[in-house]
PDB file of C-alpha atoms in Angstrom:
ATOM      1  CA  MET A  18     173.803  28.121  70.683  1.00  0.00           C
ATOM      2  CA  THR A  19     170.458  30.379  71.383  1.00  0.00           C
ATOM      3  CA  MET A  20     169.435  31.741  68.478  1.00  0.00           C
ATOM      4  CA  PRO A  21     168.591  35.701  68.663  1.00  0.00           C
ATOM      5  CA  ILE A  22     165.247  36.998  69.521  1.00  0.00           C
ATOM      6  CA  LEU A  23     163.679  39.292  66.870  1.00  0.00           C
ATOM      7  CA  PRO A  24     161.606  42.236  68.650  1.00  0.00           C
ATOM      8  CA  TRP A  25     157.942  41.379  69.554  1.00  0.00           C
ATOM      9  CA  SER A  26     158.039  37.789  67.779  1.00  0.00           C
ATOM     10  CA  PRO A  27     157.528  36.250  71.555  1.00  0.00           C
ATOM     11  CA  TYR A  28     153.989  37.992  70.791  1.00  0.00           C
ATOM     12  CA  LEU A  29     153.060  35.846  67.881  1.00  0.00           C
ATOM     13  CA  GLY A  30     152.827  32.253  70.163  1.00  0.00           C
ATOM     14  CA  GLN A  31     153.613  31.509  73.027  1.00  0.00           C
ATOM     15  CA  THR A  32     155.135  33.661  75.392  1.00  0.00           C
ATOM     16  CA  ASP A  33     155.606  32.144  78.691  1.00  0.00           C
ATOM     17  CA  VAL A  34     158.391  29.525  79.525  1.00  0.00           C
ATOM     18  CA  PRO A  35     158.282  27.660  82.839  1.00  0.00           C
ATOM     19  CA  SER A  36     159.219  28.596  86.172  1.00  0.00           C
ATOM     20  CA  LEU A  37     158.789  28.893  89.579  1.00  0.00           C
ATOM     21  CA  ARG A  38     156.305  31.387  91.061  1.00  0.00           C
ATOM     22  CA  ARG A  39     157.268  33.683  87.927  1.00  0.00           C
ATOM     23  CA  ILE A  40     155.857  34.539  84.852  1.00  0.00           C
ATOM     24  CA  THR A  41     158.140  35.790  81.803  1.00  0.00           C
ATOM     25  CA  LEU A  42     158.253  39.813  81.370  1.00  0.00           C
ATOM     26  CA  THR A  43     156.297  38.730  77.513  1.00  0.00           C
ATOM     27  CA  THR A  44     153.488  37.486  79.399  1.00  0.00           C
ATOM     28  CA  ALA A  45     153.047  40.247  82.186  1.00  0.00           C
ATOM     29  CA  PHE A  46     153.236  42.581  79.195  1.00  0.00           C
ATOM     30  CA  ALA A  47     150.475  40.928  77.011  1.00  0.00           C
ATOM     31  CA  ARG A  48     148.339  40.282  80.090  1.00  0.00           C
ATOM     32  CA  LEU A  49     148.798  44.451  80.618  1.00  0.00           C
ATOM     33  CA  ILE A  50     148.165  45.640  76.808  1.00  0.00           C
ATOM     34  CA  GLN A  51     144.916  43.889  76.638  1.00  0.00           C
ATOM     35  CA  VAL A  52     143.687  45.858  79.441  1.00  0.00           C
ATOM     36  CA  THR A  53     145.008  49.125  78.720  1.00  0.00           C
ATOM     37  CA  PRO A  54     145.209  50.542  75.990  1.00  0.00           C
ATOM     38  CA  GLY A  55     143.310  47.380  74.140  1.00  0.00           C
ATOM     39  CA  PHE A  56     145.805  46.046  72.014  1.00  0.00           C
ATOM     40  CA  GLN A  57     146.264  41.726  71.339  1.00  0.00           C
ATOM     41  CA  PRO A  58     149.547  40.662  72.041  1.00  0.00           C
ATOM     42  CA  HIS A  59     149.829  39.609  68.654  1.00  0.00           C
ATOM     43  CA  GLU A  60     149.121  42.951  67.200  1.00  0.00           C
ATOM     44  CA  LEU A  61     152.221  44.060  68.483  1.00  0.00           C
ATOM     45  CA  ILE A  62     155.037  42.781  65.753  1.00  0.00           C
ATOM     46  CA  GLU A  63     152.479  44.992  63.374  1.00  0.00           C
ATOM     47  CA  ILE A  64     152.256  47.867  65.042  1.00  0.00           C
ATOM     48  CA  PHE A  65     156.187  48.473  64.727  1.00  0.00           C
ATOM     49  CA  GLU A  66     156.283  46.991  61.744  1.00  0.00           C
ATOM     50  CA  ALA A  67     153.964  50.023  60.451  1.00  0.00           C
ATOM     51  CA  PRO A  68     155.735  52.884  58.762  1.00  0.00           C
ATOM     52  CA  GLU A  69     156.180  56.099  60.553  1.00  0.00           C
ATOM     53  CA  ASP A  70     152.875  58.282  59.601  1.00  0.00           C
ATOM     54  CA  GLN A  71     152.643  61.223  62.459  1.00  0.00           C
ATOM     55  CA  GLY A  72     148.852  59.636  62.764  1.00  0.00           C
ATOM     56  CA  GLU A  73     147.348  56.141  63.679  1.00  0.00           C
ATOM     57  CA  ASN A  74     150.924  54.140  63.309  1.00  0.00           C
ATOM     58  CA  ASP A  75     152.828  56.941  65.387  1.00  0.00           C
ATOM     59  CA  LEU A  76     149.784  57.122  67.555  1.00  0.00           C
ATOM     60  CA  ALA A  77     149.661  53.049  68.651  1.00  0.00           C
ATOM     61  CA  ARG A  78     153.378  52.929  68.976  1.00  0.00           C
ATOM     62  CA  GLU A  79     153.050  55.912  71.918  1.00  0.00           C
ATOM     63  CA  MET A  80     150.137  53.835  73.453  1.00  0.00           C
ATOM     64  CA  VAL A  81     152.434  50.876  73.481  1.00  0.00           C
ATOM     65  CA  ARG A  82     156.117  53.040  74.655  1.00  0.00           C
ATOM     66  CA  LEU A  83     153.544  54.947  77.537  1.00  0.00           C
ATOM     67  CA  THR A  84     151.973  51.400  78.941  1.00  0.00           C
ATOM     68  CA  GLY A  85     155.793  49.703  79.024  1.00  0.00           C
ATOM     69  CA  THR A  86     156.749  52.868  80.986  1.00  0.00           C
ATOM     70  CA  GLN A  87     154.329  52.845  84.024  1.00  0.00           C
ATOM     71  CA  LEU A  88     155.055  49.053  83.796  1.00  0.00           C
ATOM     72  CA  ALA A  89     158.991  49.672  84.111  1.00  0.00           C
ATOM     73  CA  ARG A  90     158.238  52.174  86.883  1.00  0.00           C
ATOM     74  CA  GLU A  91     156.747  49.634  89.243  1.00  0.00           C
ATOM     75  CA  PHE A  92     160.011  47.552  88.842  1.00  0.00           C
ATOM     76  CA  LEU A  93     161.981  50.426  89.604  1.00  0.00           C
ATOM     77  CA  ARG A  94     160.511  51.034  92.513  1.00  0.00           C
ATOM     78  CA  GLY A  95     160.697  47.529  93.803  1.00  0.00           C
ATOM     79  CA  GLY A  96     156.704  47.098  93.520  1.00  0.00           C
ATOM     80  CA  ILE A  97     157.087  44.230  91.297  1.00  0.00           C
ATOM     81  CA  ALA A  98     160.614  42.245  91.535  1.00  0.00           C
ATOM     82  CA  THR A  99     161.975  41.526  88.209  1.00  0.00           C
ATOM     83  CA  PHE A 100     164.019  38.110  87.707  1.00  0.00           C
ATOM     84  CA  ALA A 101     167.555  37.113  85.113  1.00  0.00           C
ATOM     85  CA  ARG A 102     167.640  33.487  84.255  1.00  0.00           C
ATOM     86  CA  PRO A 103     170.129  32.440  80.837  1.00  0.00           C
ATOM     87  CA  LEU A 104     168.568  32.207  77.493  1.00  0.00           C
ATOM     88  CA  GLY A 105     167.980  27.883  77.095  1.00  0.00           C
ATOM     89  CA  GLY A 106     167.946  27.861  81.023  1.00  0.00           C
ATOM     90  CA  GLY A 107     170.303  28.175  84.182  1.00  0.00           C
ATOM     91  CA  GLU A 108     170.335  29.674  87.345  1.00  0.00           C
ATOM     92  CA  ILE A 109     168.157  32.662  88.006  1.00  0.00           C
ATOM     93  CA  ILE A 110     169.256  35.746  89.771  1.00  0.00           C
ATOM     94  CA  GLU A 111     166.952  38.456  90.966  1.00  0.00           C
ATOM     95  CA  ILE A 112     167.873  41.786  88.751  1.00  0.00           C
ATOM     96  CA  PRO A 113     168.451  44.754  90.801  1.00  0.00           C
ATOM     97  CA  ALA A 114     165.871  47.307  90.711  1.00  0.00           C
ATOM     98  CA  ALA A 115     168.434  50.008  89.442  1.00  0.00           C
ATOM     99  CA  HIS A 116     168.770  48.346  86.419  1.00  0.00           C
ATOM    100  CA  TRP A 117     165.426  49.383  85.548  1.00  0.00           C
ATOM    101  CA  GLU A 118     167.076  53.169  85.521  1.00  0.00           C
ATOM    102  CA  ILE A 119     167.184  53.269  81.562  1.00  0.00           C
ATOM    103  CA  ASP A 120     165.969  55.896  79.038  1.00  0.00           C
ATOM    104  CA  ASP A 121     163.765  53.357  77.394  1.00  0.00           C
ATOM    105  CA  ALA A 122     162.548  50.177  78.632  1.00  0.00           C
ATOM    106  CA  LEU A 123     160.847  49.355  75.009  1.00  0.00           C
ATOM    107  CA  PRO A 124     163.682  46.843  73.973  1.00  0.00           C
ATOM    108  CA  ARG A 125     163.094  44.655  76.698  1.00  0.00           C
ATOM    109  CA  PHE A 126     159.625  44.284  76.223  1.00  0.00           C
ATOM    110  CA  ALA A 127     160.072  43.784  72.737  1.00  0.00           C
ATOM    111  CA  THR A 128     162.546  40.373  73.005  1.00  0.00           C
ATOM    112  CA  GLY A 129     161.674  39.608  76.885  1.00  0.00           C
ATOM    113  CA  ALA A 130     165.461  39.823  77.831  1.00  0.00           C
ATOM    114  CA  TYR A 131     168.468  41.865  78.144  1.00  0.00           C
ATOM    115  CA  ALA A 132     172.094  41.417  78.502  1.00  0.00           C
ATOM    116  CA  THR A 133     173.159  41.258  82.394  1.00  0.00           C
ATOM    117  CA  ASN A 134     176.683  42.839  82.253  1.00  0.00           C
ATOM    118  CA  ASP A 135     175.477  45.744  79.967  1.00  0.00           C
ATOM    119  CA  TRP A 136     172.398  46.334  81.182  1.00  0.00           C
ATOM    120  CA  ALA A 137     172.616  49.796  80.028  1.00  0.00           C
ATOM    121  CA  ASN A 138     172.985  49.627  76.195  1.00  0.00           C
ATOM    122  CA  ALA A 139     169.896  48.662  74.675  1.00  0.00           C
ATOM    123  CA  GLY A 140     171.419  47.678  71.602  1.00  0.00           C
ATOM    124  CA  ALA A 141     173.478  44.884  73.542  1.00  0.00           C
ATOM    125  CA  VAL A 142     172.825  41.077  72.724  1.00  0.00           C
ATOM    126  CA  PRO A 143     170.304  39.749  74.870  1.00  0.00           C
ATOM    127  CA  THR A 144     172.083  36.935  77.196  1.00  0.00           C
ATOM    128  CA  HIS A 145     169.111  36.627  80.053  1.00  0.00           C
ATOM    129  CA  ARG A 146     165.574  36.282  79.679  1.00  0.00           C
ATOM    130  CA  ILE A 147     163.427  38.645  81.887  1.00  0.00           C
ATOM    131  CA  PHE A 148     161.105  37.026  84.507  1.00  0.00           C
ATOM    132  CA  VAL A 149     158.421  38.714  87.151  1.00  0.00           C
ATOM    133  CA  ASP A 150     157.324  37.961  90.443  1.00  0.00           C
ATOM    134  CA  GLU A 151     153.789  36.367  89.724  1.00  0.00           C
ATOM    135  CA  HIS A 152     152.168  37.362  92.500  1.00  0.00           C
ATOM    136  CA  GLN A 153     153.369  40.834  92.635  1.00  0.00           C
ATOM    137  CA  TYR A 154     152.216  41.716  89.344  1.00  0.00           C
ATOM    138  CA  ASP A 155     149.049  39.999  89.663  1.00  0.00           C
ATOM    139  CA  ARG A 156     148.599  42.281  92.772  1.00  0.00           C
ATOM    140  CA  TRP A 157     149.263  45.247  90.677  1.00  0.00           C
ATOM    141  CA  LEU A 158     147.505  44.306  88.072  1.00  0.00           C
ATOM    142  CA  VAL A 159     144.120  43.690  89.813  1.00  0.00           C
ATOM    143  CA  ALA A 160     144.647  47.017  91.475  1.00  0.00           C
ATOM    144  CA  THR A 161     144.952  48.707  88.595  1.00  0.00           C
ATOM    145  CA  PRO A 162     141.840  51.014  88.428  1.00  0.00           C
ATOM    146  CA  PRO A 163     139.367  50.928  85.674  1.00  0.00           C
ATOM    147  CA  ASP A 164     140.039  53.321  83.097  1.00  0.00           C
ATOM    148  CA  GLY A 165     144.248  51.570  82.991  1.00  0.00           C
ATOM    149  CA  HIS A 166     147.584  53.479  84.092  1.00  0.00           C
ATOM    150  CA  LEU A 167     147.579  56.003  81.754  1.00  0.00           C
ATOM    151  CA  SER A 168     144.743  58.316  82.724  1.00  0.00           C
ATOM    152  CA  LYS A 169     143.125  60.817  79.557  1.00  0.00           C
ATOM    153  CA  ARG A 170     145.058  63.472  80.329  1.00  0.00           C
ATOM    154  CA  GLU A 171     148.535  61.618  79.567  1.00  0.00           C
ATOM    155  CA  CYS A 172     147.397  60.077  76.837  1.00  0.00           C
ATOM    156  CA  GLU A 173     145.889  63.553  75.191  1.00  0.00           C
ATOM    157  CA  VAL A 174     149.601  65.250  76.454  1.00  0.00           C
ATOM    158  CA  ALA A 175     151.196  61.897  74.788  1.00  0.00           C
ATOM    159  CA  PHE A 176     149.428  62.167  71.005  1.00  0.00           C
ATOM    160  CA  ASP A 177     148.908  66.110  70.713  1.00  0.00           C
ATOM    161  CA  PRO A 178     149.022  66.871  67.754  1.00  0.00           C
ATOM    162  CA  TYR A 179     148.322  63.498  66.579  1.00  0.00           C
ATOM    163  CA  LEU A 180     144.898  63.414  67.570  1.00  0.00           C
ATOM    164  CA  ARG A 181     143.814  65.743  64.970  1.00  0.00           C
ATOM    165  CA  THR A 182     145.350  63.212  62.185  1.00  0.00           C
ATOM    166  CA  ALA A 183     143.878  60.115  63.807  1.00  0.00           C
ATOM    167  CA  ARG A 184     140.004  61.823  64.169  1.00  0.00           C
ATOM    168  CA  ALA A 185     140.617  62.836  60.664  1.00  0.00           C
ATOM    169  CA  ILE A 186     141.273  59.421  59.357  1.00  0.00           C
ATOM    170  CA  VAL A 187     138.257  58.231  60.785  1.00  0.00           C
ATOM    171  CA  ALA A 188     136.197  61.161  59.916  1.00  0.00           C
ATOM    172  CA  ARG A 189     137.000  60.510  56.260  1.00  0.00           C
ATOM    173  CA  ALA A 190     136.368  56.915  56.502  1.00  0.00           C
ATOM    174  CA  ALA A 191     132.991  57.467  58.148  1.00  0.00           C
ATOM    175  CA  ASN A 192     132.020  59.508  55.004  1.00  0.00           C
ATOM    176  CA  GLN A 193     132.439  56.836  53.138  1.00  0.00           C
ATOM    177  CA  ASP A 194     130.839  54.034  54.783  1.00  0.00           C
ATOM    178  CA  VAL A 195     127.385  53.355  52.819  1.00  0.00           C
ATOM    179  CA  THR A 196     126.135  51.688  56.149  1.00  0.00           C
ATOM    180  CA  ALA A 197     123.885  53.490  57.127  1.00  0.00           C
ATOM    181  CA  SER A 198     123.267  54.425  61.942  1.00  0.00           C
ATOM    182  CA  VAL A 199     120.227  55.186  63.235  1.00  0.00           C
ATOM    183  CA  SER A 200     121.254  58.099  66.702  1.00  0.00           C
ATOM    184  CA  ILE A 201     118.800  58.914  69.432  1.00  0.00           C
ATOM    185  CA  GLU A 202     120.289  62.166  70.172  1.00  0.00           C
ATOM    186  CA  PRO A 203     119.273  65.295  68.465  1.00  0.00           C
ATOM    187  CA  ALA A 204     121.072  67.301  66.022  1.00  0.00           C
ATOM    188  CA  GLN A 205     124.450  68.081  66.906  1.00  0.00           C
ATOM    189  CA  PRO A 206     126.810  70.956  65.153  1.00  0.00           C
ATOM    190  CA  ALA A 207     129.274  69.718  62.532  1.00  0.00           C
ATOM    191  CA  ALA A 208     132.621  68.680  64.216  1.00  0.00           C
ATOM    192  CA  PRO A 209     135.274  71.598  63.224  1.00  0.00           C
ATOM    193  CA  ALA A 210     137.035  70.604  59.864  1.00  0.00           C
ATOM    194  CA  GLY A 211     139.729  68.102  60.626  1.00  0.00           C
ATOM    195  CA  THR A 212     138.838  66.990  63.623  1.00  0.00           C
ATOM    196  CA  GLY A 213     135.803  64.349  62.817  1.00  0.00           C
ATOM    197  CA  PRO A 214     134.050  62.623  65.619  1.00  0.00           C
ATOM    198  CA  GLU A 215     135.447  62.632  68.977  1.00  0.00           C
ATOM    199  CA  LEU A 216     136.860  58.967  69.667  1.00  0.00           C
ATOM    200  CA  LEU A 217     137.700  56.921  72.914  1.00  0.00           C
ATOM    201  CA  LEU A 218     140.328  54.398  73.886  1.00  0.00           C
ATOM    202  CA  ILE A 219     139.051  51.718  75.797  1.00  0.00           C
ATOM    203  CA  ALA A 220     140.410  52.690  78.831  1.00  0.00           C
ATOM    204  CA  GLU A 221     138.368  55.438  78.435  1.00  0.00           C
ATOM    205  CA  VAL A 222     134.953  53.462  76.976  1.00  0.00           C
ATOM    206  CA  SER A 223     135.349  51.616  80.210  1.00  0.00           C
ATOM    207  CA  SER A 224     135.145  54.896  82.574  1.00  0.00           C
ATOM    208  CA  LEU A 225     132.528  56.284  80.740  1.00  0.00           C
ATOM    209  CA  VAL A 226     130.236  53.113  81.215  1.00  0.00           C
ATOM    210  CA  ALA A 227     131.541  51.610  84.482  1.00  0.00           C
ATOM    211  CA  LEU A 228     132.586  48.341  82.532  1.00  0.00           C
ATOM    212  CA  ARG A 229     135.240  46.730  83.007  1.00  0.00           C
ATOM    213  CA  PRO A 230     137.657  46.331  79.588  1.00  0.00           C
ATOM    214  CA  SER A 231     136.934  42.508  79.689  1.00  0.00           C
ATOM    215  CA  THR A 232     133.171  42.964  79.848  1.00  0.00           C
ATOM    216  CA  ILE A 233     132.922  45.593  77.167  1.00  0.00           C
ATOM    217  CA  TYR A 234     134.578  43.048  74.761  1.00  0.00           C
ATOM    218  CA  LYS A 235     132.669  40.151  76.005  1.00  0.00           C
ATOM    219  CA  LYS A 236     129.139  42.315  75.232  1.00  0.00           C
ATOM    220  CA  LEU A 237     130.714  43.237  71.683  1.00  0.00           C
ATOM    221  CA  GLN A 238     131.227  39.849  71.122  1.00  0.00           C
ATOM    222  CA  GLU A 239     127.426  39.155  71.908  1.00  0.00           C
ATOM    223  CA  GLY A 240     126.548  42.542  69.572  1.00  0.00           C
ATOM    224  CA  ASP A 241     125.523  44.343  72.568  1.00  0.00           C
ATOM    225  CA  PHE A 242     127.832  47.167  72.433  1.00  0.00           C
ATOM    226  CA  PRO A 243     128.808  49.821  69.701  1.00  0.00           C
ATOM    227  CA  GLN A 244     131.694  48.349  66.943  1.00  0.00           C
ATOM    228  CA  GLN A 245     135.097  49.644  66.830  1.00  0.00           C
ATOM    229  CA  ILE A 246     136.477  51.718  64.566  1.00  0.00           C
ATOM    230  CA  LYS A 247     139.769  50.490  63.038  1.00  0.00           C
ATOM    231  CA  LEU A 248     142.534  52.823  62.692  1.00  0.00           C
ATOM    232  CA  GLY A 249     145.522  50.542  61.045  1.00  0.00           C
ATOM    233  CA  SER A 250     146.099  47.194  63.938  1.00  0.00           C
ATOM    234  CA  ARG A 251     144.337  49.939  66.918  1.00  0.00           C
ATOM    235  CA  ALA A 252     140.750  50.203  67.501  1.00  0.00           C
ATOM    236  CA  VAL A 253     138.637  53.411  69.486  1.00  0.00           C
ATOM    237  CA  TRP A 254     135.317  53.776  69.622  1.00  0.00           C
ATOM    238  CA  SER A 255     133.102  56.618  68.825  1.00  0.00           C
ATOM    239  CA  LYS A 256     131.518  58.988  71.955  1.00  0.00           C
ATOM    240  CA  PRO A 257     128.188  59.634  70.418  1.00  0.00           C
ATOM    241  CA  GLU A 258     127.969  55.762  69.881  1.00  0.00           C
ATOM    242  CA  VAL A 259     128.694  55.242  73.445  1.00  0.00           C
ATOM    243  CA  LEU A 260     125.963  57.757  74.617  1.00  0.00           C
ATOM    244  CA  ALA A 261     123.798  56.636  72.315  1.00  0.00           C
ATOM    245  CA  TRP A 262     123.615  52.953  74.084  1.00  0.00           C
ATOM    246  CA  VAL A 263     124.110  54.349  77.393  1.00  0.00           C
ATOM    247  CA  ARG A 264     120.879  55.598  76.654  1.00  0.00           C
ATOM    248  CA  GLY A 265     119.425  53.135  75.251  1.00  0.00           C
ATOM    249  CA  LYS A 266     119.960  50.789  78.728  1.00  0.00           C
ATOM    250  CA  ALA A 267     118.435  53.764  80.270  1.00  0.00           C
ATOM    251  CA  ALA A 268     115.638  53.882  77.927  1.00  0.00           C
ATOM    252  CA  LEU A 269     114.817  50.080  78.632  1.00  0.00           C
ATOM    253  CA  ARG A 270     115.307  50.469  82.236  1.00  0.00           C
ATOM    254  CA  ALA A 271     112.290  53.274  82.499  1.00  0.00           C
ATOM    255  CA  SER A 272     110.180  51.318  80.440  1.00  0.00           C
TER     256      SER A 272
END
């Protein structure tokens, strides 16, 4: 008897099972969220267990939801073929693109499975694991622009009014931080009350410095990039710090 799949539990460990020229939906989504919005797969269960707060927790969940919607749209238009195989093993069948014509695909991404005979019911007990054509998915992922699938405008529309709350949280954290920082920028006027410093998502940082997210994370590990600011289970960057880093590199080149 197949055990039920707890939402987001596949992302805590091994997310893939063998299938010829296919990967599981959870493997595909795990790769995608590391590119945009920059989460690690194991963070997903914590993100969705966190309480609603009209701030950082809700912001993280909305970003994951939007990322899933982008991939589901590609499935719906037929750009990436998806397949279903009975949980535990069996004959694999192609999922009709119309089966992605649903209001919310997030439950499928949470478990990597769905009920083929009741496909429009998000609450139905899953019967089949979902697989993705690996070649088509890789081509789509490689074609992803450096700033990711979600534009800055999409993020602002999705997260307003959450952004104000998130920035206020970071502003309070910054005021409590006793670590001194040196800025090469001239003094700037104080930010309006309640807004805090301007924050950047990994996709926006990537676009600003013209580096891929993987390169940015590598530089972070080497100590050659501004550190992230943690918002619960998420990470953002201070735009002034990133701009200061860019100017510092330009100054080294000039010298």
